[in-house]
Coordinates of C-alpha atoms in Angstrom, one line a residue:
Chain A
M1 CA -61.0 27.2 21.0
I2 CA -61.0 26.0 17.4
V3 CA -59.1 29.1 16.5
L4 CA -56.5 28.4 19.1
V5 CA -56.0 24.8 18.0
S6 CA -56.0 25.5 14.3
G7 CA -53.6 28.4 14.8
L8 CA -51.2 26.2 16.8
A9 CA -51.4 23.5 14.1
A10 CA -50.5 26.0 11.3
G11 CA -47.9 27.5 13.6
A12 CA -46.3 24.0 14.1
L13 CA -45.8 23.8 10.3
F14 CA -44.2 27.3 10.2
A15 CA -42.0 26.3 13.2
A16 CA -40.9 23.1 11.4
T17 CA -40.0 25.2 8.3
A18 CA -38.1 27.6 10.5
L19 CA -36.2 24.6 12.0
A20 CA -35.2 23.5 8.6
Y21 CA -34.0 27.0 7.8
N22 CA -31.9 26.9 11.0
V23 CA -30.3 23.5 10.2
M24 CA -29.2 24.7 6.8
F25 CA -28.1 28.1 8.1
S26 CA -26.0 26.6 10.9
T27 CA -23.6 24.9 8.5
S28 CA -23.6 27.1 5.4
K29 CA -24.8 30.6 6.5
V30 CA -27.3 30.3 3.7
L31 CA -31.1 31.0 4.0
S32 CA -32.4 28.8 1.2
V33 CA -35.5 29.9 -0.7
T34 CA -36.2 26.2 -1.2
T35 CA -37.1 25.6 2.5
G36 CA -40.8 25.9 2.1
H37 CA -40.8 23.8 -1.1
I38 CA -39.3 20.8 0.9
A39 CA -42.5 20.7 3.0
M40 CA -44.6 21.0 -0.2
L41 CA -42.8 18.0 -1.7
G42 CA -43.4 16.0 1.5
G43 CA -47.1 16.7 1.2
V44 CA -47.4 16.1 -2.5
F45 CA -45.4 12.9 -2.6
G46 CA -47.2 11.6 0.5
A47 CA -50.5 12.2 -1.2
Y48 CA -49.2 10.6 -4.4
V49 CA -48.0 7.4 -2.8
I50 CA -51.1 7.0 -0.5
T51 CA -53.9 8.1 -2.8
G52 CA -52.3 7.7 -6.2
L53 CA -50.6 4.4 -5.7
G54 CA -52.9 3.1 -2.9
L55 CA -50.1 2.2 -0.5
S56 CA -50.1 2.4 3.3
P57 CA -49.5 5.7 5.1
W58 CA -46.2 4.3 6.5
L59 CA -44.9 3.9 2.9
G60 CA -46.2 7.4 2.2
L61 CA -44.2 8.8 5.1
L62 CA -41.2 6.8 3.9
A63 CA -41.5 8.2 0.4
A64 CA -41.9 11.8 1.8
I65 CA -38.7 11.3 3.9
L66 CA -36.8 9.9 0.9
V67 CA -37.9 12.7 -1.4
G68 CA -37.2 15.4 1.2
G69 CA -33.8 14.0 1.9
L70 CA -32.9 13.6 -1.7
F71 CA -34.2 17.1 -2.5
G72 CA -32.1 18.5 0.4
Y73 CA -29.0 16.7 -1.0
L74 CA -29.7 18.0 -4.5
T75 CA -30.1 21.5 -3.2
D76 CA -26.6 21.3 -1.7
V77 CA -25.1 19.8 -4.9
I78 CA -26.8 22.0 -7.4
A79 CA -27.4 25.3 -5.7
I80 CA -25.0 25.6 -2.8
R81 CA -21.8 23.7 -3.3
R82 CA -20.5 25.7 -6.3
V83 CA -21.7 29.0 -5.0
V84 CA -21.0 29.1 -1.3
S85 CA -17.2 29.2 -1.8
R86 CA -17.5 32.5 -3.8
S87 CA -17.6 35.6 -1.8
D88 CA -20.6 37.2 -3.6
E89 CA -23.3 36.8 -1.0
H90 CA -26.1 37.2 -3.5
L91 CA -25.4 34.2 -5.6
W92 CA -26.8 31.6 -3.2
L93 CA -30.0 33.6 -3.1
L94 CA -30.3 33.5 -6.9
S95 CA -29.4 29.8 -7.2
T96 CA -31.8 28.7 -4.5
L97 CA -34.5 30.9 -5.9
A98 CA -33.9 29.3 -9.3
L99 CA -34.1 25.8 -7.9
A100 CA -37.2 26.7 -5.9
T101 CA -38.9 28.0 -9.1
I102 CA -37.9 24.9 -11.0
V103 CA -39.3 22.6 -8.3
Q104 CA -42.5 24.5 -7.9
Q105 CA -43.2 24.7 -11.6
G106 CA -42.1 21.1 -12.2
V107 CA -44.5 19.9 -9.5
G108 CA -47.2 22.1 -10.9
L109 CA -46.8 20.6 -14.4
W110 CA -46.8 17.0 -13.0
W111 CA -49.2 17.2 -10.2
G112 CA -51.5 19.9 -11.5
T113 CA -52.1 23.4 -10.2
E114 CA -55.2 22.7 -8.2
P115 CA -54.9 21.7 -4.5
R116 CA -55.7 18.1 -4.0
P117 CA -57.0 16.5 -0.8
F118 CA -54.6 14.7 1.4
P119 CA -55.7 11.3 2.6
R120 CA -56.6 10.4 6.2
L121 CA -53.5 8.9 7.8
I122 CA -55.3 7.3 10.8
P123 CA -58.9 6.0 10.5
Q124 CA -61.1 8.6 12.2
D125 CA -64.4 10.1 11.2
F126 CA -64.8 13.8 10.4
S127 CA -66.9 14.6 13.4
A128 CA -64.0 14.6 15.9
G129 CA -63.9 18.4 15.9
L130 CA -61.0 19.6 18.0
A131 CA -59.5 16.2 18.4
D132 CA -59.2 15.9 14.6
Q133 CA -55.9 14.5 13.5
K134 CA -55.3 17.3 11.1
Y135 CA -54.7 19.6 14.0
W136 CA -52.7 17.4 16.4
L137 CA -50.6 15.5 13.9
P138 CA -48.5 18.6 12.8
I139 CA -48.2 19.7 16.4
I140 CA -46.9 16.3 17.6
A141 CA -44.6 15.9 14.5
T142 CA -43.0 19.3 15.1
G143 CA -42.6 18.6 18.8
L144 CA -40.9 15.3 18.0
L145 CA -38.7 16.9 15.3
A146 CA -37.6 19.6 17.7
I147 CA -36.8 17.2 20.5
G148 CA -34.9 14.9 18.1
L149 CA -32.9 17.8 16.7
E150 CA -32.0 18.9 20.1
L151 CA -30.9 15.4 21.1
F152 CA -28.9 15.1 17.9
Y153 CA -27.1 18.4 18.6
R154 CA -26.3 17.5 22.2
R155 CA -25.7 13.8 22.2
T156 CA -24.1 12.7 18.9
L157 CA -20.7 13.4 17.5
Y158 CA -22.2 14.6 14.2
G159 CA -24.4 17.0 16.1
K160 CA -21.4 18.5 17.8
L161 CA -19.7 18.8 14.4
F162 CA -22.7 20.9 13.3
V163 CA -22.4 23.1 16.3
A164 CA -18.7 23.5 15.6
M165 CA -19.3 24.4 12.0
S166 CA -22.0 26.9 12.9
E167 CA -19.5 28.6 15.3
D168 CA -16.7 28.9 12.9
T169 CA -16.4 27.0 9.6
F170 CA -12.8 27.8 9.0
A171 CA -11.7 26.7 12.4
A172 CA -13.7 23.5 12.0
R173 CA -12.1 22.8 8.7
A174 CA -8.6 23.5 10.2
R175 CA -9.4 20.9 12.9
G176 CA -10.0 18.3 10.2
I177 CA -13.7 18.3 9.9
E178 CA -14.9 17.6 6.4
T179 CA -17.1 20.6 6.1
D180 CA -18.4 19.8 2.7
R181 CA -19.8 16.5 3.8
I182 CA -21.2 17.9 7.0
R183 CA -23.0 20.6 5.0
A184 CA -24.5 18.0 2.6
L185 CA -25.6 16.0 5.7
S186 CA -27.2 19.1 7.2
Y187 CA -29.2 19.7 3.9
V188 CA -30.4 16.1 4.0
I189 CA -31.5 16.5 7.6
A190 CA -33.3 19.8 6.8
G191 CA -35.0 18.0 3.9
V192 CA -36.2 15.2 6.2
I193 CA -37.5 17.7 8.8
G194 CA -39.4 19.7 6.2
A195 CA -40.8 16.7 4.5
V196 CA -42.0 15.1 7.7
A197 CA -43.7 18.3 8.7
G198 CA -45.2 18.8 5.3
F199 CA -46.5 15.2 5.4
A200 CA -48.0 15.5 8.9
A201 CA -49.7 18.9 8.0
G202 CA -50.9 17.6 4.6
Q203 CA -54.5 17.4 5.7
L204 CA -54.4 21.0 6.9
T205 CA -52.7 22.5 3.8
F206 CA -53.8 20.0 1.1
A207 CA -51.3 18.8 -1.5
F208 CA -50.8 22.0 -3.3
F209 CA -47.9 23.0 -5.6
A210 CA -47.8 26.7 -4.6
L211 CA -47.6 26.0 -0.9
G212 CA -43.8 26.2 -1.0
L213 CA -43.6 29.9 -1.6
T214 CA -46.1 30.8 1.2
L215 CA -44.2 28.5 3.6
T216 CA -40.9 29.9 2.6
L217 CA -42.2 33.3 3.6
N218 CA -44.0 32.3 6.7
G219 CA -41.2 30.0 7.9
F220 CA -38.9 32.9 7.4
I221 CA -41.1 35.2 9.4
A222 CA -41.3 32.7 12.2
L223 CA -37.5 32.4 12.1
A224 CA -36.9 36.2 12.1
V225 CA -39.4 36.7 14.9
G226 CA -37.9 34.0 17.0
G227 CA -34.3 34.8 16.2
L228 CA -32.1 33.4 13.5
G229 CA -30.1 30.4 14.6
S230 CA -32.2 29.6 17.7
N231 CA -34.4 26.5 17.7
V232 CA -36.4 27.6 20.7
G233 CA -37.0 30.8 18.8
A234 CA -38.2 28.9 15.8
L235 CA -40.8 27.1 17.8
V236 CA -42.0 30.2 19.6
G237 CA -42.0 32.3 16.5
G238 CA -43.9 29.7 14.5
A239 CA -46.5 29.3 17.3
A240 CA -46.8 33.1 17.6
L241 CA -47.3 33.6 13.9
G242 CA -49.8 30.7 13.6
L243 CA -51.9 32.0 16.5
L244 CA -51.7 35.6 15.2
N245 CA -52.9 34.5 11.8
A246 CA -55.7 32.4 13.2
F247 CA -57.0 35.1 15.5
S248 CA -56.7 37.9 12.9
A249 CA -58.5 35.7 10.4
N250 CA -61.2 35.2 13.0
A251 CA -61.5 38.9 13.8
I252 CA -61.1 40.7 10.5
G253 CA -61.4 37.9 7.9
G254 CA -59.0 35.6 6.1
E255 CA -58.2 37.9 3.2
Y256 CA -55.5 39.8 5.1
Q257 CA -53.3 36.8 6.1
N258 CA -50.1 38.0 4.5
T259 CA -50.6 41.6 5.5
V260 CA -50.9 40.6 9.1
S261 CA -47.9 38.2 9.0
V262 CA -45.7 40.9 7.4
G263 CA -46.9 43.4 9.9
L264 CA -45.6 41.1 12.6
L265 CA -42.3 40.8 10.8
M266 CA -41.9 44.5 10.4
A267 CA -42.8 45.2 14.0
V268 CA -40.2 42.7 15.3
L269 CA -37.5 43.9 13.0
L270 CA -38.0 47.5 14.1
L271 CA -38.2 46.8 17.8
K272 CA -35.7 43.9 18.2
P273 CA -33.9 43.3 14.9
E274 CA -32.2 40.1 16.1
G275 CA -35.5 38.4 17.1
L276 CA -36.7 37.2 20.5
F277 CA -34.0 34.5 21.0
G278 CA -31.4 35.4 18.4
A279 CA -27.8 36.3 19.0
R280 CA -27.0 40.0 18.4
N281 CA -25.5 40.5 14.9
V282 CA -22.0 41.7 14.6
R283 CA -21.4 44.7 12.5
P284 CA -20.3 44.2 8.9
V285 CA -17.0 46.0 9.4
Chain B
M1 CA -16.1 64.1 -31.4
T2 CA -14.0 60.9 -31.6
S3 CA -14.7 58.2 -34.0
S4 CA -15.9 55.7 -31.3
S5 CA -18.5 58.1 -29.9
L6 CA -19.6 58.9 -33.5
R7 CA -20.0 55.2 -34.1
S8 CA -22.1 54.7 -30.9
L9 CA -24.2 57.7 -31.9
A10 CA -24.8 56.2 -35.3
G11 CA -25.7 52.9 -33.7
T12 CA -28.2 54.5 -31.3
L13 CA -29.8 56.4 -34.2
V14 CA -30.1 53.2 -36.3
A15 CA -31.6 51.4 -33.3
I16 CA -34.1 54.1 -32.6
A17 CA -35.1 54.2 -36.3
A18 CA -35.5 50.4 -36.3
V19 CA -37.7 50.6 -33.2
A20 CA -39.8 53.4 -34.6
T21 CA -40.4 51.8 -38.0
L22 CA -41.2 48.4 -36.5
P23 CA -45.0 48.5 -37.1
W24 CA -44.3 48.6 -40.8
W25 CA -42.1 45.6 -41.1
V26 CA -43.5 43.1 -38.6
A27 CA -45.2 40.0 -40.1
D28 CA -48.5 40.2 -38.2
Q29 CA -50.5 41.9 -35.5
Y30 CA -49.5 39.3 -32.9
Q31 CA -45.8 40.2 -33.3
L32 CA -46.7 43.8 -32.9
H33 CA -48.5 43.1 -29.7
L34 CA -45.4 41.2 -28.5
A35 CA -43.2 44.1 -29.4
A36 CA -45.5 46.5 -27.4
L37 CA -45.4 44.0 -24.5
I38 CA -41.6 44.0 -24.6
A39 CA -41.5 47.8 -24.6
V40 CA -43.9 47.9 -21.6
Y41 CA -41.9 45.3 -19.7
W42 CA -38.7 47.2 -20.5
V43 CA -40.1 50.4 -19.0
L44 CA -40.3 48.5 -15.7
I45 CA -37.2 46.4 -16.0
C46 CA -35.1 49.5 -17.0
G47 CA -36.0 51.1 -13.7
L48 CA -35.7 47.9 -11.7
N49 CA -32.2 47.5 -13.3
L50 CA -31.0 50.5 -11.4
V51 CA -32.0 48.7 -8.2
V52 CA -31.0 45.1 -9.0
G53 CA -28.3 45.5 -11.5
F54 CA -26.5 48.6 -10.3
S55 CA -27.1 49.0 -6.5
G56 CA -27.4 45.2 -6.0
Q57 CA -30.7 45.1 -4.0
L58 CA -32.5 41.9 -5.0
S59 CA -36.1 43.0 -5.4
I60 CA -38.3 40.1 -6.6
G61 CA -41.6 41.8 -5.8
H62 CA -41.9 44.6 -8.4
V63 CA -44.9 43.0 -9.8
G64 CA -46.7 44.5 -6.8
L65 CA -45.8 48.0 -8.1
L66 CA -46.8 47.0 -11.6
A67 CA -50.2 46.0 -10.3
I68 CA -50.6 49.2 -8.4
G69 CA -49.9 51.2 -11.6
A70 CA -52.4 49.1 -13.6
Y71 CA -55.2 49.3 -11.0
G72 CA -54.5 53.0 -10.5
F73 CA -54.9 53.6 -14.2
A74 CA -58.0 51.5 -14.5
I75 CA -59.6 53.4 -11.6
L76 CA -58.5 56.9 -12.4
A77 CA -59.0 56.8 -16.2
G78 CA -61.9 54.3 -16.1
R79 CA -64.0 55.1 -13.1
Y80 CA -63.2 58.7 -12.5
E81 CA -62.7 59.5 -16.2
W82 CA -59.5 61.5 -15.8
S83 CA -57.6 62.2 -19.0
P84 CA -55.5 59.1 -19.8
Y85 CA -52.3 61.1 -20.0
L86 CA -52.9 62.7 -16.6
S87 CA -53.7 59.3 -15.2
L88 CA -50.5 57.9 -16.7
L89 CA -48.5 60.5 -14.9
A90 CA -50.5 60.0 -11.7
C91 CA -49.7 56.3 -11.8
G92 CA -46.0 57.1 -12.1
A93 CA -46.4 59.3 -9.0
I94 CA -48.4 56.6 -7.1
G95 CA -45.8 54.0 -8.0
G96 CA -43.0 56.2 -6.8
L97 CA -44.9 56.9 -3.5
C98 CA -45.4 53.2 -3.0
G99 CA -41.8 52.5 -3.8
F100 CA -40.8 55.1 -1.2
L101 CA -43.1 53.6 1.5
L102 CA -41.9 50.1 0.7
G103 CA -38.2 51.1 0.5
L104 CA -38.1 53.1 3.7
P105 CA -38.3 50.2 6.0
S106 CA -37.1 47.3 3.8
L107 CA -34.0 48.9 2.3
R108 CA -32.4 48.9 5.7
L109 CA -32.6 45.1 5.8
P110 CA -29.7 42.8 4.6
G111 CA -29.9 40.8 1.3
F112 CA -32.2 37.9 2.0
Y113 CA -34.5 39.9 4.3
F114 CA -34.9 42.5 1.7
A115 CA -35.8 40.0 -1.0
M116 CA -38.4 38.4 1.4
A117 CA -39.8 41.8 2.2
T118 CA -40.3 42.7 -1.5
M119 CA -41.8 39.2 -2.1
A120 CA -44.2 39.8 0.8
F121 CA -45.1 43.1 -0.7
A122 CA -46.1 41.5 -4.0
L123 CA -48.2 38.9 -2.1
I124 CA -49.9 41.6 0.0
V125 CA -50.8 43.6 -3.1
A126 CA -52.2 40.5 -4.7
E127 CA -54.2 39.8 -1.5
L128 CA -55.5 43.4 -1.2
T129 CA -56.6 43.5 -4.9
L130 CA -58.7 40.5 -4.1
A131 CA -60.0 41.7 -0.7
L132 CA -60.9 45.3 -1.6
G133 CA -63.5 44.2 -4.0
D134 CA -65.5 47.4 -4.1
F135 CA -62.5 49.3 -5.2
T136 CA -60.6 46.9 -7.5
G137 CA -63.4 44.7 -8.7
G138 CA -62.1 41.7 -6.6
G139 CA -61.7 38.5 -8.5
V140 CA -63.8 39.7 -11.4
G141 CA -61.3 42.4 -12.3
L142 CA -61.6 45.7 -14.1
A143 CA -61.8 46.9 -17.6
V144 CA -59.0 49.3 -18.5
P145 CA -59.7 52.1 -21.0
P146 CA -57.5 52.5 -24.0
F147 CA -55.6 55.6 -24.9
P148 CA -57.4 58.1 -27.2
E149 CA -56.3 58.7 -30.8
P150 CA -53.6 58.7 -32.1
F151 CA -52.5 56.0 -29.7
A152 CA -55.7 53.9 -29.8
S153 CA -54.7 51.6 -32.7
P154 CA -52.1 48.8 -32.0
E155 CA -49.5 50.7 -34.0
G156 CA -50.2 53.9 -32.1
F157 CA -50.0 52.1 -28.7
Y158 CA -46.8 50.4 -29.7
L159 CA -45.2 53.8 -30.6
L160 CA -46.3 55.3 -27.3
A161 CA -44.8 52.4 -25.3
A162 CA -41.7 52.4 -27.4
G163 CA -41.3 56.1 -26.9
A164 CA -41.6 55.7 -23.1
A165 CA -39.1 52.8 -23.3
I166 CA -36.6 54.9 -25.2
L167 CA -37.0 57.8 -22.9
I168 CA -36.5 55.7 -19.8
T169 CA -33.5 54.0 -21.4
W170 CA -31.9 57.4 -22.0
L171 CA -32.6 58.5 -18.4
T172 CA -31.1 55.4 -16.8
R173 CA -28.1 55.6 -19.2
N174 CA -27.4 59.1 -18.0
V175 CA -27.7 58.0 -14.4
A176 CA -25.5 54.9 -15.0
Q177 CA -22.8 56.9 -16.6
S178 CA -22.7 59.7 -14.0
Q179 CA -21.1 59.8 -10.6
W180 CA -24.4 58.3 -9.4
G181 CA -24.0 55.1 -11.4
R182 CA -20.4 54.7 -10.0
G183 CA -21.8 55.2 -6.5
L184 CA -24.5 52.6 -7.0
I185 CA -22.0 50.0 -8.3
A186 CA -19.8 50.7 -5.3
I187 CA -22.8 50.1 -3.0
R188 CA -23.4 46.8 -4.8
D189 CA -19.8 45.6 -4.6
N190 CA -19.0 46.7 -1.1
P191 CA -21.4 48.8 0.9
V192 CA -19.0 49.3 3.7
A193 CA -16.2 50.6 1.5
A194 CA -18.8 52.8 -0.4
E195 CA -19.9 54.4 2.8
S196 CA -16.4 55.0 4.0
V197 CA -15.6 57.1 0.9
G198 CA -18.7 59.2 1.4
V199 CA -21.4 57.6 -0.7
P200 CA -24.7 58.2 1.0
V201 CA -25.7 54.6 0.9
F202 CA -29.2 54.5 2.2
R203 CA -30.3 57.7 0.5
M204 CA -29.1 56.5 -2.9
K205 CA -30.6 53.1 -2.5
L206 CA -33.9 54.8 -1.5
L207 CA -33.8 57.2 -4.4
V208 CA -33.2 54.6 -7.1
F209 CA -35.9 52.5 -5.5
V210 CA -38.4 55.4 -5.8
V211 CA -37.3 55.9 -9.4
S212 CA -37.9 52.2 -10.1
G213 CA -41.3 52.5 -8.4
M214 CA -42.2 55.4 -10.7
S215 CA -41.1 53.4 -13.8
A216 CA -43.1 50.4 -12.5
G217 CA -46.2 52.6 -12.0
L218 CA -45.9 54.0 -15.6
A219 CA -45.3 50.5 -16.9
G220 CA -48.3 49.3 -15.0
A221 CA -50.6 51.9 -16.5
L222 CA -49.3 51.0 -20.0
F223 CA -49.6 47.3 -19.2
G224 CA -53.1 47.6 -18.1
S225 CA -54.1 49.5 -21.2
L226 CA -52.4 47.0 -23.4
Q227 CA -54.2 44.1 -21.7
S228 CA -57.4 46.0 -21.7
Y229 CA -58.8 43.9 -18.8
I230 CA -57.0 43.1 -15.5
T231 CA -57.7 40.7 -12.7
P232 CA -55.6 39.8 -9.7
D233 CA -54.5 36.7 -11.7
T234 CA -52.8 38.9 -14.2
F235 CA -50.2 39.9 -11.6
V236 CA -49.0 36.5 -10.3
F237 CA -45.8 36.5 -8.3
E238 CA -44.0 34.7 -11.1
L239 CA -44.2 37.8 -13.2
G240 CA -42.1 39.6 -10.7
L241 CA -39.7 36.8 -10.8
F242 CA -39.6 37.1 -14.6
F243 CA -38.5 40.8 -14.4
F244 CA -35.8 39.8 -12.0
V245 CA -34.6 36.9 -14.1
C246 CA -34.4 39.2 -17.2
I247 CA -31.9 41.4 -15.4
I248 CA -29.8 38.7 -13.9
I249 CA -29.6 36.8 -17.2
G250 CA -28.7 39.9 -19.1
G251 CA -26.0 40.8 -16.7
R252 CA -25.8 43.2 -13.7
G253 CA -24.3 46.6 -14.1
S254 CA -25.2 47.0 -17.8
I255 CA -28.2 48.4 -19.6
Y256 CA -28.1 46.6 -22.9
G257 CA -27.6 43.2 -21.3
P258 CA -31.0 43.3 -19.5
L259 CA -32.6 44.7 -22.6
F260 CA -31.3 41.7 -24.5
G261 CA -32.6 39.5 -21.7
T262 CA -36.0 41.1 -21.8
I263 CA -36.4 40.7 -25.5
V264 CA -35.2 37.1 -25.6
L265 CA -37.1 35.9 -22.5
T266 CA -40.3 37.5 -23.7
A267 CA -40.1 36.4 -27.3
L268 CA -38.6 33.0 -27.0
P269 CA -41.5 31.2 -25.2
E270 CA -43.9 32.8 -27.8
M271 CA -41.8 31.7 -30.8
V272 CA -40.9 28.2 -29.6
A273 CA -44.0 26.3 -28.7
P274 CA -42.5 23.6 -26.4
L275 CA -41.0 26.3 -24.2
A276 CA -44.4 28.0 -23.7
K277 CA -45.7 24.8 -22.2
L278 CA -42.8 24.8 -19.7
G279 CA -43.7 28.4 -18.8
N280 CA -42.0 29.5 -15.6
L281 CA -40.0 26.3 -15.3
F282 CA -38.1 27.6 -18.3
Y283 CA -37.3 30.9 -16.5
G284 CA -36.1 28.9 -13.4
L285 CA -33.8 26.7 -15.6
A286 CA -32.4 29.7 -17.4
L287 CA -31.7 31.5 -14.1
L288 CA -30.0 28.4 -12.6
A289 CA -27.9 27.9 -15.7
V290 CA -26.8 31.6 -15.8
V291 CA -26.0 31.7 -12.1
L292 CA -23.9 28.5 -12.2
L293 CA -22.2 29.0 -15.5
V294 CA -21.9 32.8 -16.1
P295 CA -22.8 34.7 -12.9
E296 CA -21.9 37.9 -14.7
G297 CA -24.7 37.4 -17.2
I298 CA -25.0 36.8 -20.9
G299 CA -23.6 40.2 -21.6
R300 CA -20.3 38.9 -20.3
V301 CA -20.3 36.0 -22.8
F302 CA -20.5 38.4 -25.7
E303 CA -17.6 40.5 -24.2
V304 CA -15.5 37.4 -24.0
L305 CA -16.4 36.2 -27.4
S306 CA -15.7 39.5 -29.0
A307 CA -12.4 39.6 -27.3
R308 CA -11.6 36.2 -28.7
L309 CA -12.7 37.0 -32.2
R310 CA -11.1 40.4 -32.3
P311 CA -7.8 40.1 -30.4
R312 CA -6.3 43.4 -29.1
K313 CA -3.5 44.8 -31.2
L314 CA -0.2 43.8 -29.7
E315 CA 2.6 46.2 -29.5
H316 CA 5.3 45.4 -32.1
G317 CA 8.7 47.1 -32.2
A318 CA 11.7 46.4 -30.1
V319 CA 12.2 47.9 -26.7
E320 CA 15.6 49.5 -26.4
P321 CA 17.2 49.0 -22.9
D322 CA 18.8 52.1 -21.6
A323 CA 22.1 50.4 -20.8
R324 CA 23.9 53.5 -19.4
R325 CA 21.1 54.3 -16.9
L326 CA 21.0 50.7 -15.8
A327 CA 24.8 50.6 -15.2
E328 CA 24.6 53.8 -13.2
L329 CA 21.8 52.5 -11.0
L330 CA 23.7 49.3 -10.4
R331 CA 26.8 51.2 -9.5
E332 CA 24.9 53.4 -7.0
E333 CA 23.4 50.3 -5.4
R334 CA 26.8 48.8 -4.9
S335 CA 28.4 51.8 -3.5
R336 CA 25.7 52.2 -0.9

């Protein structure tokens, strides 16, 4: 039972990372290497504000959201805006990789390279077992984020602009949509999603500078398993990956986490390359 | 032989002579160690350059292959007491085999997926070196035997590494200048067009990936012997990123650009103390600057500068219009 719950909790974080991938992908067709680092920033700045400055958890959450949104915006300004207009598809991969390295190493220099504990958000003693907040906080946070994102897409004008842009950027621009501003907004939203998830899962992952890279990989695996562009797929893929990791760690030991995750990725890519809920890719010609 | 090819031959000979005599004019042992490290890195980067620079496959996980080479050498030459030279060749073969096994599924994937697969490979290798403690020594690590005389001294080892580096540079240069190199560049610039004119895209990608795996295995064996003791922490993911950054900064589709990038990026943090403190942050900043300002790489900057400094000779002399033919043409046009 503890395996199931902890797997779901880790899966919720992967799913939220996959959601952030999706939001950025929908407007710019870019899979940003910085996605996992957003969640890392949320965790680190949350811990910094609450433990380091001694402020209340709500202010910590606020700081995480601000930092995440700001980092999302900066990603767009620095790494995406100048690059996405060029036809070379590799450039965005290089620029986001560079930015991810800068952020990770910068945080490493400032925060230290050891994982630091994340404070308790709600008063609760450590004997709660399965009901411990470190398990259910990320699950609830991801659920709320997914519902909020779905409502945003369906009910608001900006959400509809996102959908229009993900269908066809050029047509959207021809209809008078300011695609640059919408893209920047999508990066801010992705930053907020990642930061909230990273903040909520902080007690599970600790505030650790190298978390970003692992999450970038695992979020991507969740996304590829669920299907690129599908939010339901992101949730299912994240949960599946989290559960698989937890059960395999229970069965054969925790040393083979990455091997198992990548095995799942390879199996899905070979059997169903577009993922469980993804749209079939058009051929490049 | 034309004068330009004579000049390039002379340049190559001077460069080789400079590399070969380096142990006698460096200031101290540390600089010699640095030079050997650059040569070892270059053995890997030169092979990786065929994959990243020429065929455009963004592999950021070659540190995994480097680790396999180093552990292979430590185990074969150290534990089983094979001859170091045989172990060196065996490590090249193992690296090539691992490159084949990694490339077979992952080279079918599009850009970002491929980069993630190679990164995952590097993480898996790091994980396995920790997990398979009986075999690799786990977190404690393994001692790596040195090469026997005459390559045991720092000078000797440097010459061995430099020899390997020159050999592999020569090989990749031959590949790059042949039909193969053109085919690889075509794959990088437009895979669909390359396939339509008959370039066997997947086979060529796989072949250069195997070659890069072999060079990574060789480099790993040399690297392990140079470090003389390896642990999983020696092969952090950032090292793979460093190899990748060297190529991108030097410029894709060239050989001397990445060589320049390797030398500068290895030596600069060692020479300038504040940069060493920044560590990998410096590589990230350098990569970002190059991608945003000169996506073609530093090599391109030199080309532009040399074109500025040495403007091409302009044609002087008047062009005589052929008035009679022009009049005839006009008449024909009018009569039609």
